[in-house]
Tab-separated table of C-alpha atoms (C1' of nucleotides) in Angstrom:
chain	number	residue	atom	x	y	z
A	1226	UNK	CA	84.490	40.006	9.969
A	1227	UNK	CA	84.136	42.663	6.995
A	1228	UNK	CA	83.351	46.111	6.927
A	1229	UNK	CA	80.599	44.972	4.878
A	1230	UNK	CA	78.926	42.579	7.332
A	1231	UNK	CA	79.099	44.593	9.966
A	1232	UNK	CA	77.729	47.615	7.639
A	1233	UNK	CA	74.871	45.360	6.534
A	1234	UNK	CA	74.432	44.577	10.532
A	1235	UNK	CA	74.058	47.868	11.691
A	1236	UNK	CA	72.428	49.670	8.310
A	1237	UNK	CA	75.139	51.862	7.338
A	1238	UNK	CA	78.327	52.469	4.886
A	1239	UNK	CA	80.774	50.196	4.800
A	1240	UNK	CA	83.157	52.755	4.018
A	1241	UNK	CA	81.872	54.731	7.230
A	1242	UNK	CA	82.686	51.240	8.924
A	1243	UNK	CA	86.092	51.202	7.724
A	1244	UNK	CA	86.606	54.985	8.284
A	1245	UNK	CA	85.201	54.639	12.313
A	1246	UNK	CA	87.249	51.485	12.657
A	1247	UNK	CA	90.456	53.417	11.449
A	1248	UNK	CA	89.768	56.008	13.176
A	1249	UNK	CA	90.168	54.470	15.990
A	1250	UNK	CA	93.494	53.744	15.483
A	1251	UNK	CA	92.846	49.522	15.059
A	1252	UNK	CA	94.315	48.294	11.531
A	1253	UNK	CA	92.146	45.338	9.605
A	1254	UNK	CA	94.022	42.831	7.115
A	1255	UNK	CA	92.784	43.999	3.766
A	1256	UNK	CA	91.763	40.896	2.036
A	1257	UNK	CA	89.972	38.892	5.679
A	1258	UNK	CA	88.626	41.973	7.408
A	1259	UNK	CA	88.490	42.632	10.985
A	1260	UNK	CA	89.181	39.987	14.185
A	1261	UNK	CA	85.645	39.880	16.488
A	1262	UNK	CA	88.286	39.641	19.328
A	1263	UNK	CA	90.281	43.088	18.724
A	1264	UNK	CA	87.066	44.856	17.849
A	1265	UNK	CA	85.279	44.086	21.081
A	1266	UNK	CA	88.639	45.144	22.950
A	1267	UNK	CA	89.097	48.377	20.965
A	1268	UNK	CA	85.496	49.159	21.412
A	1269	UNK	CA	85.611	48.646	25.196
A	1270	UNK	CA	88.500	50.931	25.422
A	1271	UNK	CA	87.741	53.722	23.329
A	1272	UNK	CA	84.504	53.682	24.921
A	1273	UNK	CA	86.323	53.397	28.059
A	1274	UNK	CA	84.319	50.610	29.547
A	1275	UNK	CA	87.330	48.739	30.819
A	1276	UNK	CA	87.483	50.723	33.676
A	1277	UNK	CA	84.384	50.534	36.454
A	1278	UNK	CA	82.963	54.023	36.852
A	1279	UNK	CA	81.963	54.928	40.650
A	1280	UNK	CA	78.833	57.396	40.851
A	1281	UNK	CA	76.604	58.873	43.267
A	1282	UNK	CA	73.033	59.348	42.452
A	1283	UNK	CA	70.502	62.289	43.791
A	1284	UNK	CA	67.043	61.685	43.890
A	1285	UNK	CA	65.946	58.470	45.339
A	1286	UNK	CA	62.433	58.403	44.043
A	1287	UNK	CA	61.065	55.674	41.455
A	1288	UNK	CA	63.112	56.609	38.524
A	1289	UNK	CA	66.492	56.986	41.030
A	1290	UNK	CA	65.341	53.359	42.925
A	1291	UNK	CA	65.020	52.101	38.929
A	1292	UNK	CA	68.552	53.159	38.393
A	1293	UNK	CA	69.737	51.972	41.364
A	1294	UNK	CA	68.571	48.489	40.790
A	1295	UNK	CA	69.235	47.802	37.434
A	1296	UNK	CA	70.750	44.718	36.718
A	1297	UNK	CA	72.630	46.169	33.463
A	1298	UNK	CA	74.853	48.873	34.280
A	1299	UNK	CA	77.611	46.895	36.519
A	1300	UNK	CA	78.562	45.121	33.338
A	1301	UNK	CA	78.981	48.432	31.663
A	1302	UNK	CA	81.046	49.221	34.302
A	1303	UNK	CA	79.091	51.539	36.087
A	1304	UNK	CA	79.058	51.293	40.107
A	1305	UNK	CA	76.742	53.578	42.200
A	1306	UNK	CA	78.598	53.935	45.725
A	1307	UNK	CA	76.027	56.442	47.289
A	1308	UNK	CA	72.336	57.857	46.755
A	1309	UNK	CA	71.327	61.211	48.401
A	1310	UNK	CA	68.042	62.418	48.811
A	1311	UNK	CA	66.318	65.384	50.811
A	1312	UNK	CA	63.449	62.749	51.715
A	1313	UNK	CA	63.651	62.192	55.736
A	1314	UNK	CA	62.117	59.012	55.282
A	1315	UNK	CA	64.528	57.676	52.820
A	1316	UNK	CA	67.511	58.627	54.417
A	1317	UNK	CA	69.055	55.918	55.747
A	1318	UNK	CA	67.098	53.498	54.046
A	1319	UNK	CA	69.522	51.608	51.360
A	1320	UNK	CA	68.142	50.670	47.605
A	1321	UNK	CA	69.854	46.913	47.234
A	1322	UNK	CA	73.235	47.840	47.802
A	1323	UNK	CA	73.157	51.427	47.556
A	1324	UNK	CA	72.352	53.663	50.599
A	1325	UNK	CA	70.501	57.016	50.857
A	1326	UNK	CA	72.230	59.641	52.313
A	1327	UNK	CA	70.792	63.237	52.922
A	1328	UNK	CA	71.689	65.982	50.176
A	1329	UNK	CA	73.621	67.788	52.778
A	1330	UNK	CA	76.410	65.072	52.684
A	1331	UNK	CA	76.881	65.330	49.172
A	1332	UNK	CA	79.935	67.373	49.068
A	1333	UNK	CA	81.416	65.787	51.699
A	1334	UNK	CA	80.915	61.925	50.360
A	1335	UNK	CA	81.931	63.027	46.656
A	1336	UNK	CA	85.235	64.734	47.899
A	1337	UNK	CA	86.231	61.925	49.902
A	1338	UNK	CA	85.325	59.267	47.730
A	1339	UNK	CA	86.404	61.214	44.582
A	1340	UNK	CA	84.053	60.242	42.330
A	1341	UNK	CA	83.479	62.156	38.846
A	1342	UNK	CA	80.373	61.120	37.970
A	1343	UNK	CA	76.502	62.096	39.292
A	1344	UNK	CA	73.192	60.857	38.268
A	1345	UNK	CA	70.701	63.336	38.770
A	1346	UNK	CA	67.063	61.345	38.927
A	1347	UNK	CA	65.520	64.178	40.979
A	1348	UNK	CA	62.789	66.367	39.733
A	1349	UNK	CA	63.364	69.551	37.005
A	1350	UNK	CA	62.603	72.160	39.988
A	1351	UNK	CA	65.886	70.913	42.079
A	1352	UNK	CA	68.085	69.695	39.076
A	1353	UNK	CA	69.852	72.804	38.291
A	1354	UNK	CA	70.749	73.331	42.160
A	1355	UNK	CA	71.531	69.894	42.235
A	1356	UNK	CA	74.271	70.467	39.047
A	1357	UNK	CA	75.721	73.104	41.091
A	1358	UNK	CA	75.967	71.304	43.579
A	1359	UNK	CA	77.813	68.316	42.126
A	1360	UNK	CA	79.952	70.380	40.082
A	1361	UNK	CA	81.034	72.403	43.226
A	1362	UNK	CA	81.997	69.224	44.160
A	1363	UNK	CA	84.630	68.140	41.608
A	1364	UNK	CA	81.822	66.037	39.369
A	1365	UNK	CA	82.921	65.950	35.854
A	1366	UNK	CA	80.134	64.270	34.094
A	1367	UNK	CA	76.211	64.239	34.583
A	1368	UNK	CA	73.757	61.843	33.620
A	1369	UNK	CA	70.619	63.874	33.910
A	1370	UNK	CA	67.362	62.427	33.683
A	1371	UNK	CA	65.560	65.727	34.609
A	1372	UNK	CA	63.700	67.127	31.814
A	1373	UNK	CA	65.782	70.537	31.943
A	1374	UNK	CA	69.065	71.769	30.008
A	1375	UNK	CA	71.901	71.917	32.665
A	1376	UNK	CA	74.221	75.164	33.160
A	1377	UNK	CA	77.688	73.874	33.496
A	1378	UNK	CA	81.322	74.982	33.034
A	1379	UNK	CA	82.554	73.436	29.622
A	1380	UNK	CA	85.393	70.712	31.663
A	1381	UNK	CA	82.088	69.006	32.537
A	1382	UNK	CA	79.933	66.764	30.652
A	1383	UNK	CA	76.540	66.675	30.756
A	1384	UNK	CA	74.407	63.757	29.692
A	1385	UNK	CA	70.692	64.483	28.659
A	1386	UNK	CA	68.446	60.949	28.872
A	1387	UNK	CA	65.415	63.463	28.699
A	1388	UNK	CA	62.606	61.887	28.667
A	1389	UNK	CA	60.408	64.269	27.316
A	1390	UNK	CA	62.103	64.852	24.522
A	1391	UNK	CA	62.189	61.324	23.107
A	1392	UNK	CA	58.431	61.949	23.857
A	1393	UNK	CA	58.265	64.589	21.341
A	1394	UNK	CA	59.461	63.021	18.379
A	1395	UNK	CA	57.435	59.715	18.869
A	1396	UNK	CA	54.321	61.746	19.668
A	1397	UNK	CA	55.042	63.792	16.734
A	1398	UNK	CA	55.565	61.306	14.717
A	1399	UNK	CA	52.231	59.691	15.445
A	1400	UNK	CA	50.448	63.174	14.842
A	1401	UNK	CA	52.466	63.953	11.398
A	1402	UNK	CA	53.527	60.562	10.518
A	1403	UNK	CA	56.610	61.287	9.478
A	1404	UNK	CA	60.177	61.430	10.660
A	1405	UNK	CA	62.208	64.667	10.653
A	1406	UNK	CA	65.713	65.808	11.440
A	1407	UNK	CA	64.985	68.946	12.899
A	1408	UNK	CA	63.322	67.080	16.009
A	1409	UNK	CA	65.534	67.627	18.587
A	1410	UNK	CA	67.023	71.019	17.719
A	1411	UNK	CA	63.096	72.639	17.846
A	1412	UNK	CA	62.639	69.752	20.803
A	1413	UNK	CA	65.272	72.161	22.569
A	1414	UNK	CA	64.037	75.746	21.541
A	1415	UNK	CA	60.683	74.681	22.857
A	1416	UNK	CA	61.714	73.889	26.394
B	915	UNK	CA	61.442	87.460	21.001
B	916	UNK	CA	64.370	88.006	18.648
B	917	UNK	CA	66.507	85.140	16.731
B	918	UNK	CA	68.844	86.222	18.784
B	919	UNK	CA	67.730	85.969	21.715
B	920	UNK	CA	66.875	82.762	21.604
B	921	UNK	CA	69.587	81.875	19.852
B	922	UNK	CA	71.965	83.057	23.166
B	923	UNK	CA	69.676	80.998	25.348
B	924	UNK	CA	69.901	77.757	23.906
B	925	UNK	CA	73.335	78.035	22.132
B	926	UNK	CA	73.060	78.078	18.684
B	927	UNK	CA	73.149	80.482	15.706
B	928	UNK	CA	70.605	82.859	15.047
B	929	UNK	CA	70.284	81.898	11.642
B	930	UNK	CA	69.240	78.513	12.755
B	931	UNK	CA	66.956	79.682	14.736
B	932	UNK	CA	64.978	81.733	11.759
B	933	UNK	CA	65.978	78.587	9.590
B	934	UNK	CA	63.744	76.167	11.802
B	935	UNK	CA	61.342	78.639	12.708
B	936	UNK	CA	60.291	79.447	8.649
B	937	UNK	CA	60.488	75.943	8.111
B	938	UNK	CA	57.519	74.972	10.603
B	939	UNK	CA	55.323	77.585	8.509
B	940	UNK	CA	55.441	80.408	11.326
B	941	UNK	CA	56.529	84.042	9.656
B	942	UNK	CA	57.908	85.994	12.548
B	943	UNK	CA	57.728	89.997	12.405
B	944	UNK	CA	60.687	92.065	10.691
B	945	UNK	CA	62.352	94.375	13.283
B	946	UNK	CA	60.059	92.908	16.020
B	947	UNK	CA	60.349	89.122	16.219
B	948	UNK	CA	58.875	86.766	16.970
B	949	UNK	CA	55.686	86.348	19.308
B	950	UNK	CA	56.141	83.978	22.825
B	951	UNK	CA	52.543	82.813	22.843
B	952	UNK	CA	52.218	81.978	18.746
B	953	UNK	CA	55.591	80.856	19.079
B	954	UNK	CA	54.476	78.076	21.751
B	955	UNK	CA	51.607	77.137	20.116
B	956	UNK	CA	53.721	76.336	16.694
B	957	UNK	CA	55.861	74.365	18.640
B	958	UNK	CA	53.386	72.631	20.605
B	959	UNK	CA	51.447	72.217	17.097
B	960	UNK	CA	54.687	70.592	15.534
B	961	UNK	CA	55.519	68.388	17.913
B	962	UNK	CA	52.467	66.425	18.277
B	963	UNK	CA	52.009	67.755	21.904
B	964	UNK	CA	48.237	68.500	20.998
B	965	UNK	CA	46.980	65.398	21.017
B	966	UNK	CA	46.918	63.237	23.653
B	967	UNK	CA	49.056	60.049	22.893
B	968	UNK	CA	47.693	56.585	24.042
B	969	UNK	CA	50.116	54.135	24.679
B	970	UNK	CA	50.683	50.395	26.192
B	971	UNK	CA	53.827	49.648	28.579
B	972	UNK	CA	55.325	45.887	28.339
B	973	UNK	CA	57.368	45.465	31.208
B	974	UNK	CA	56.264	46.281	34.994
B	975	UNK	CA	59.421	45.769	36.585
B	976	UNK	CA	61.206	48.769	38.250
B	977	UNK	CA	61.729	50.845	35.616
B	978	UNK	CA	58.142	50.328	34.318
B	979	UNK	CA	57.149	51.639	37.177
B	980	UNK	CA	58.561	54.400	37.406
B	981	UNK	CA	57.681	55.423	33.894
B	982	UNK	CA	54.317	54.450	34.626
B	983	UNK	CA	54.184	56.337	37.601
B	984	UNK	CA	55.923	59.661	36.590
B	985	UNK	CA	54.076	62.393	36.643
B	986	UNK	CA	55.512	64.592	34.080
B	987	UNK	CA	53.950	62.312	31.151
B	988	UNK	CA	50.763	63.500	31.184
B	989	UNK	CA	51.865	67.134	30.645
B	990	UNK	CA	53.189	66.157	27.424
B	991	UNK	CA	50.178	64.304	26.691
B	992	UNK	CA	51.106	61.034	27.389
B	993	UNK	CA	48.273	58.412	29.083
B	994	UNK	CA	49.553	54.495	30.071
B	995	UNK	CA	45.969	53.101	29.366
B	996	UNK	CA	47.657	49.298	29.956
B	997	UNK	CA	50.645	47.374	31.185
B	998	UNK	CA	51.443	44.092	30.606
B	999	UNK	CA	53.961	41.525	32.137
B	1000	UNK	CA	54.515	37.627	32.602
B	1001	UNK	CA	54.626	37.590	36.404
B	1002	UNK	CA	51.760	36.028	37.757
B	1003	UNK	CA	52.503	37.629	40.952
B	1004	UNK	CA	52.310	41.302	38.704
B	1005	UNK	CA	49.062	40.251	36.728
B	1006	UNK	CA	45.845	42.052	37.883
B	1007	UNK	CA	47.855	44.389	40.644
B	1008	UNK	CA	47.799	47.916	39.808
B	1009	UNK	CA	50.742	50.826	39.226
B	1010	UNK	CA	49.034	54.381	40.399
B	1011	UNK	CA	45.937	54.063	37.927
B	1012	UNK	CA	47.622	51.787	35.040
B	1013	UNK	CA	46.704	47.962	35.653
B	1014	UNK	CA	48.728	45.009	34.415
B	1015	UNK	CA	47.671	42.701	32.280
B	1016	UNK	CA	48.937	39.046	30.453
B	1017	UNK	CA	51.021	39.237	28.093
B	1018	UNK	CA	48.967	37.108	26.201
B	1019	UNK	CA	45.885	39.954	26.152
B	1020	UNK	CA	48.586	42.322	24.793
B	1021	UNK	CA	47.491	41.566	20.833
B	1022	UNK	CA	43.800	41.768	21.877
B	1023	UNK	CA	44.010	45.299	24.080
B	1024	UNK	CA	45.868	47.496	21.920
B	1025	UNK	CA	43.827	45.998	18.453
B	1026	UNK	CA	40.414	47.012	20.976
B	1027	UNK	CA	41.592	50.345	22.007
B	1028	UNK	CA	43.816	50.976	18.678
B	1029	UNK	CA	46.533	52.349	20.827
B	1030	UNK	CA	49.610	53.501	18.399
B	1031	UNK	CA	52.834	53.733	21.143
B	1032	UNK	CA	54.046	51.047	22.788
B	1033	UNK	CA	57.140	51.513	25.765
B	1034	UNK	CA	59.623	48.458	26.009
B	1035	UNK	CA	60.785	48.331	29.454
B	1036	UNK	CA	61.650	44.453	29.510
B	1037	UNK	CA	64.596	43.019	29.544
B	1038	UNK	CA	66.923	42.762	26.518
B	1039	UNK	CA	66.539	39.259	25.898
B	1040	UNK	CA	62.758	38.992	25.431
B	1041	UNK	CA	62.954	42.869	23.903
B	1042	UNK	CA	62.694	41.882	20.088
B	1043	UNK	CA	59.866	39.606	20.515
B	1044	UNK	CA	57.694	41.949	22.541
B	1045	UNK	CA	58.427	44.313	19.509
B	1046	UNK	CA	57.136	42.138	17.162
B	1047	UNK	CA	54.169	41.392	19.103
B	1048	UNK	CA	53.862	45.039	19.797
B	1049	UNK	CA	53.833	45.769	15.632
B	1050	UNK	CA	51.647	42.823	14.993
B	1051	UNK	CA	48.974	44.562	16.794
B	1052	UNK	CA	49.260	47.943	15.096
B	1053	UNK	CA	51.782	49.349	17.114
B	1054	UNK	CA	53.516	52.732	15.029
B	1055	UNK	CA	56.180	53.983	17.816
B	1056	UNK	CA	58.249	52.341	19.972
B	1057	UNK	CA	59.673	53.955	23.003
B	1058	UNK	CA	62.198	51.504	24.229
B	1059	UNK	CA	63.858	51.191	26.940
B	1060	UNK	CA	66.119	47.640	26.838
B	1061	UNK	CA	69.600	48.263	25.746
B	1062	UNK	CA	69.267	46.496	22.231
B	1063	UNK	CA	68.913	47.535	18.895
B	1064	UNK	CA	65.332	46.390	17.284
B	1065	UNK	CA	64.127	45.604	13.994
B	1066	UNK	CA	61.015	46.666	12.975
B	1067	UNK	CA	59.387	47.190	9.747
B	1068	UNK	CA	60.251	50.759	7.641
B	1069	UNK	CA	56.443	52.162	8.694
B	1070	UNK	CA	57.326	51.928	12.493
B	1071	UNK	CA	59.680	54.244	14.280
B	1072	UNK	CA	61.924	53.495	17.161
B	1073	UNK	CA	63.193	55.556	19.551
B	1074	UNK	CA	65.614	54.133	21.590
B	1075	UNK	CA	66.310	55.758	25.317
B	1076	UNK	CA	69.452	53.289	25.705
B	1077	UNK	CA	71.142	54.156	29.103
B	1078	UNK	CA	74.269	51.527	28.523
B	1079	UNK	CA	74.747	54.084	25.473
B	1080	UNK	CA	74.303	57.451	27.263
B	1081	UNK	CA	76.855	55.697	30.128
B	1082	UNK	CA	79.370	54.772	27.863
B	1083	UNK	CA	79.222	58.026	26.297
B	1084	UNK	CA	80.117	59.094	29.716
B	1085	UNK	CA	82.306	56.421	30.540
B	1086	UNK	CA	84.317	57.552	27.522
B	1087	UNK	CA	84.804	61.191	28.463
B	1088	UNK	CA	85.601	60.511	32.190
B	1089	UNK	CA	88.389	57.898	30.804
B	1090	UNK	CA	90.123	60.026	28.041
B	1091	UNK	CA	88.642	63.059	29.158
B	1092	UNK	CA	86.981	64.514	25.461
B	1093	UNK	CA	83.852	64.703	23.900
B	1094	UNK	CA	83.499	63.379	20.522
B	1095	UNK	CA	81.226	63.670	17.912
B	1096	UNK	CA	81.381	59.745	16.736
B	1097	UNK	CA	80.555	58.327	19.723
B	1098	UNK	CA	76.893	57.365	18.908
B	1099	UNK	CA	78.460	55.524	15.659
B	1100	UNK	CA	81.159	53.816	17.309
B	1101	UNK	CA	78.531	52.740	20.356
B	1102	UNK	CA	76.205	51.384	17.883
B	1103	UNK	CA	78.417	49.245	15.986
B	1104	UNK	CA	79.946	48.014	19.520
B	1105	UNK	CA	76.455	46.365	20.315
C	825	DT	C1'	62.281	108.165	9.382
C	826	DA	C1'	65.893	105.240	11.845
C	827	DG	C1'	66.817	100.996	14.114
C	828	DA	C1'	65.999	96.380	14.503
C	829	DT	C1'	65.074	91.976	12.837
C	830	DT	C1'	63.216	89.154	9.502
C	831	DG	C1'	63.520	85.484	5.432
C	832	DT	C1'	66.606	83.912	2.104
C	833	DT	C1'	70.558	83.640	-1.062
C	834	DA	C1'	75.280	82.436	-1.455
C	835	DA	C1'	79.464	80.638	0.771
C	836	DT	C1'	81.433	77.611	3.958
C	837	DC	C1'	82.026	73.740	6.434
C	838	DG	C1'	81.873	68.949	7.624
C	839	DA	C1'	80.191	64.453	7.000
C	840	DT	C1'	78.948	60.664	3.878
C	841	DT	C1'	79.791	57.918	-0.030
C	842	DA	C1'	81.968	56.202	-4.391
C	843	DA	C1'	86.023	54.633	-6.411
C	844	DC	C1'	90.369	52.399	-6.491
C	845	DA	C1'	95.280	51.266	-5.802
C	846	DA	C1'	97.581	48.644	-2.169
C	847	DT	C1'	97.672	44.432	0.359
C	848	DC	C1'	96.765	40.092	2.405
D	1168	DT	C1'	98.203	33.683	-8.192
D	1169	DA	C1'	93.193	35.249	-7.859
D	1170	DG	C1'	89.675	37.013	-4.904
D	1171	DA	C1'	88.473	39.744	-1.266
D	1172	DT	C1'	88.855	43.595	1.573
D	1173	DT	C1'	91.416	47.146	3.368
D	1174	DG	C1'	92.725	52.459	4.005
D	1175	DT	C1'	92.305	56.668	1.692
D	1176	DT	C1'	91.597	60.128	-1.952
D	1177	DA	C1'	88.263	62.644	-4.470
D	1178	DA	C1'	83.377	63.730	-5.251
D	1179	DT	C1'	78.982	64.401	-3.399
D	1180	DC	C1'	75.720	65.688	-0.364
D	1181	DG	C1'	73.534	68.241	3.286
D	1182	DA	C1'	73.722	71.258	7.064
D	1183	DT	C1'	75.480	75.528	9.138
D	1184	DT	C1'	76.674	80.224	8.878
D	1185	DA	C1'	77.559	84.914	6.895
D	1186	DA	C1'	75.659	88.576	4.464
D	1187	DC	C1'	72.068	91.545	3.036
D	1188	DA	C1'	67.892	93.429	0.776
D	1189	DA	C1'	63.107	93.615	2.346
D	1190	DT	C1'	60.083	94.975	6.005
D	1191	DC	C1'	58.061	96.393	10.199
DNA sequence: TAGATTGTTAATCGATTAACAATC
DNA sequence: TAGATTGTTAATCGATTAACAATC
């Protein structure tokens, strides 16, 4: 496959193709272009799907239930060993495979199990106590579906799928009707 | 409020800040800054958050309702006025105050109420062709949710809230243990 | 007036693209 | 060999930042 097909595919440069491509450290045969094969496996890995990602999620509500369920993510890799939630009636309960432990375990489970990665699905009030929390106990990256910006040290990463914001620029888009650049950087100041 | 204030709290430079702000048309005060209230409005103003925005969901599995019943939307000025699936067992039920319809009244409902934003929470496979439906029937925005890149015509605007991207972004920085900036690029041309 | 902060011009930086010799 | 496509250098483009006169 060419740099140009797959440019064409995806509606950009070829030459940013090529550049990406090389970047990544894979070299094409000048002349045929790229095997389907290698760039699937050198997409996984840099990427670093090949490995299966263990996380604990917080929040059990719809959204956290949602996540919890969907079908998609184990073939990303991504395997949720433990939900915590503050909820009385939801601890102990499980979500499919998944079950709900209180918020006061958190530490505990995370440390033991020594996973890097939290989901936080719970709402904006408790998100930024929930961070801490995580962080305090050796998470490295946070997928954080709260609509809030996170305060954490800079060896973690956080992960906004904020909700809102994509909100923002569609709505705006409807109101104006047209698309900007500047979306998400105002999107931010506003909050 | 100075630039530079705000620029501390969110983490940029203070010139972008008075960049962005001139740019939306508000003229802050020299030696004073800028004021909180006028500054809300302008944002609120320039993001569309004004107006209410209509919109249709296609999709009432879990994470359809969640999004359906979340009840941060409607502070932003979002209203679900109509869901629709193919599960007869879904049809005619009710999420919190949205009720599902057919899929096959989809065309009919949003050309009737002249709804402009239509959230994809389907699977991937039947994602495209729920889009096309969606923009046959006036649609302008698409929020979607199904981990698949659509094409739609130049006049309609996507906004894709991908979780396999935002988790391999993730994957990626708990396996080599960086952030980069190309990752978006590279995950797009991976699909 | 003196201090602070604006809006904007000019300089820097990085990312995208065009062009092309090298290579299969 | 001839055609196609690569990796990369140089040129362009746009976005970010530094600097500062104008202004409250």
């Amino acid at each position: 496959m060419s740099s140009g097909e797959l440019a064409e595919e995806i509606g950009v440069d070829p030459t940013q193709v090529r550049r990406d491509v090389a970047a990544l450290g894979y070299v094409g045969k000048a002349g045929v272009g790229y095997s389907v094969d290698d760039m699937i496996a050198i997409l996984e890995q840099a990427l670093g799907l090949t490995n299966t990602t263990e996380a604990v999620l917080v929040g059990a509500g719809h959204l956290g239930t949602a996540i919890c369920r969907y079908p998609g993510f184990s073939s990303y890799g991504l395997r949720i060993v433990a939900a915590f939630d503050t909820d009385e009636s939801k601890i102990g309960t499980s979500i499919g495979e998944v079950k709900v432990f209180p918020l006061s375990e958190l530490g505990h489970i995370v440390r033991r199990l020594g996973v890097k990665m939290g989901i936080i699905t719970a709402p904006a009030s408790s998100a930024q106590g929930i961070a801490d929390l995580l962080v305090e106990s050796g998470i490295k990256a946070i997928w954080n579906f709260a609509p809030i910006s996170l305060r954490v040290p800079d060896d973690v990463m956080v992960r906004d799928e904020d909700m809102a914001a994509g909100l923002a620029i569609l709505s705006r888009f409807l109101a104006h009707g047209r698309k900007t650049k500047d979306s998400d950087g105002v999107c931010q100041a506003g909050q």
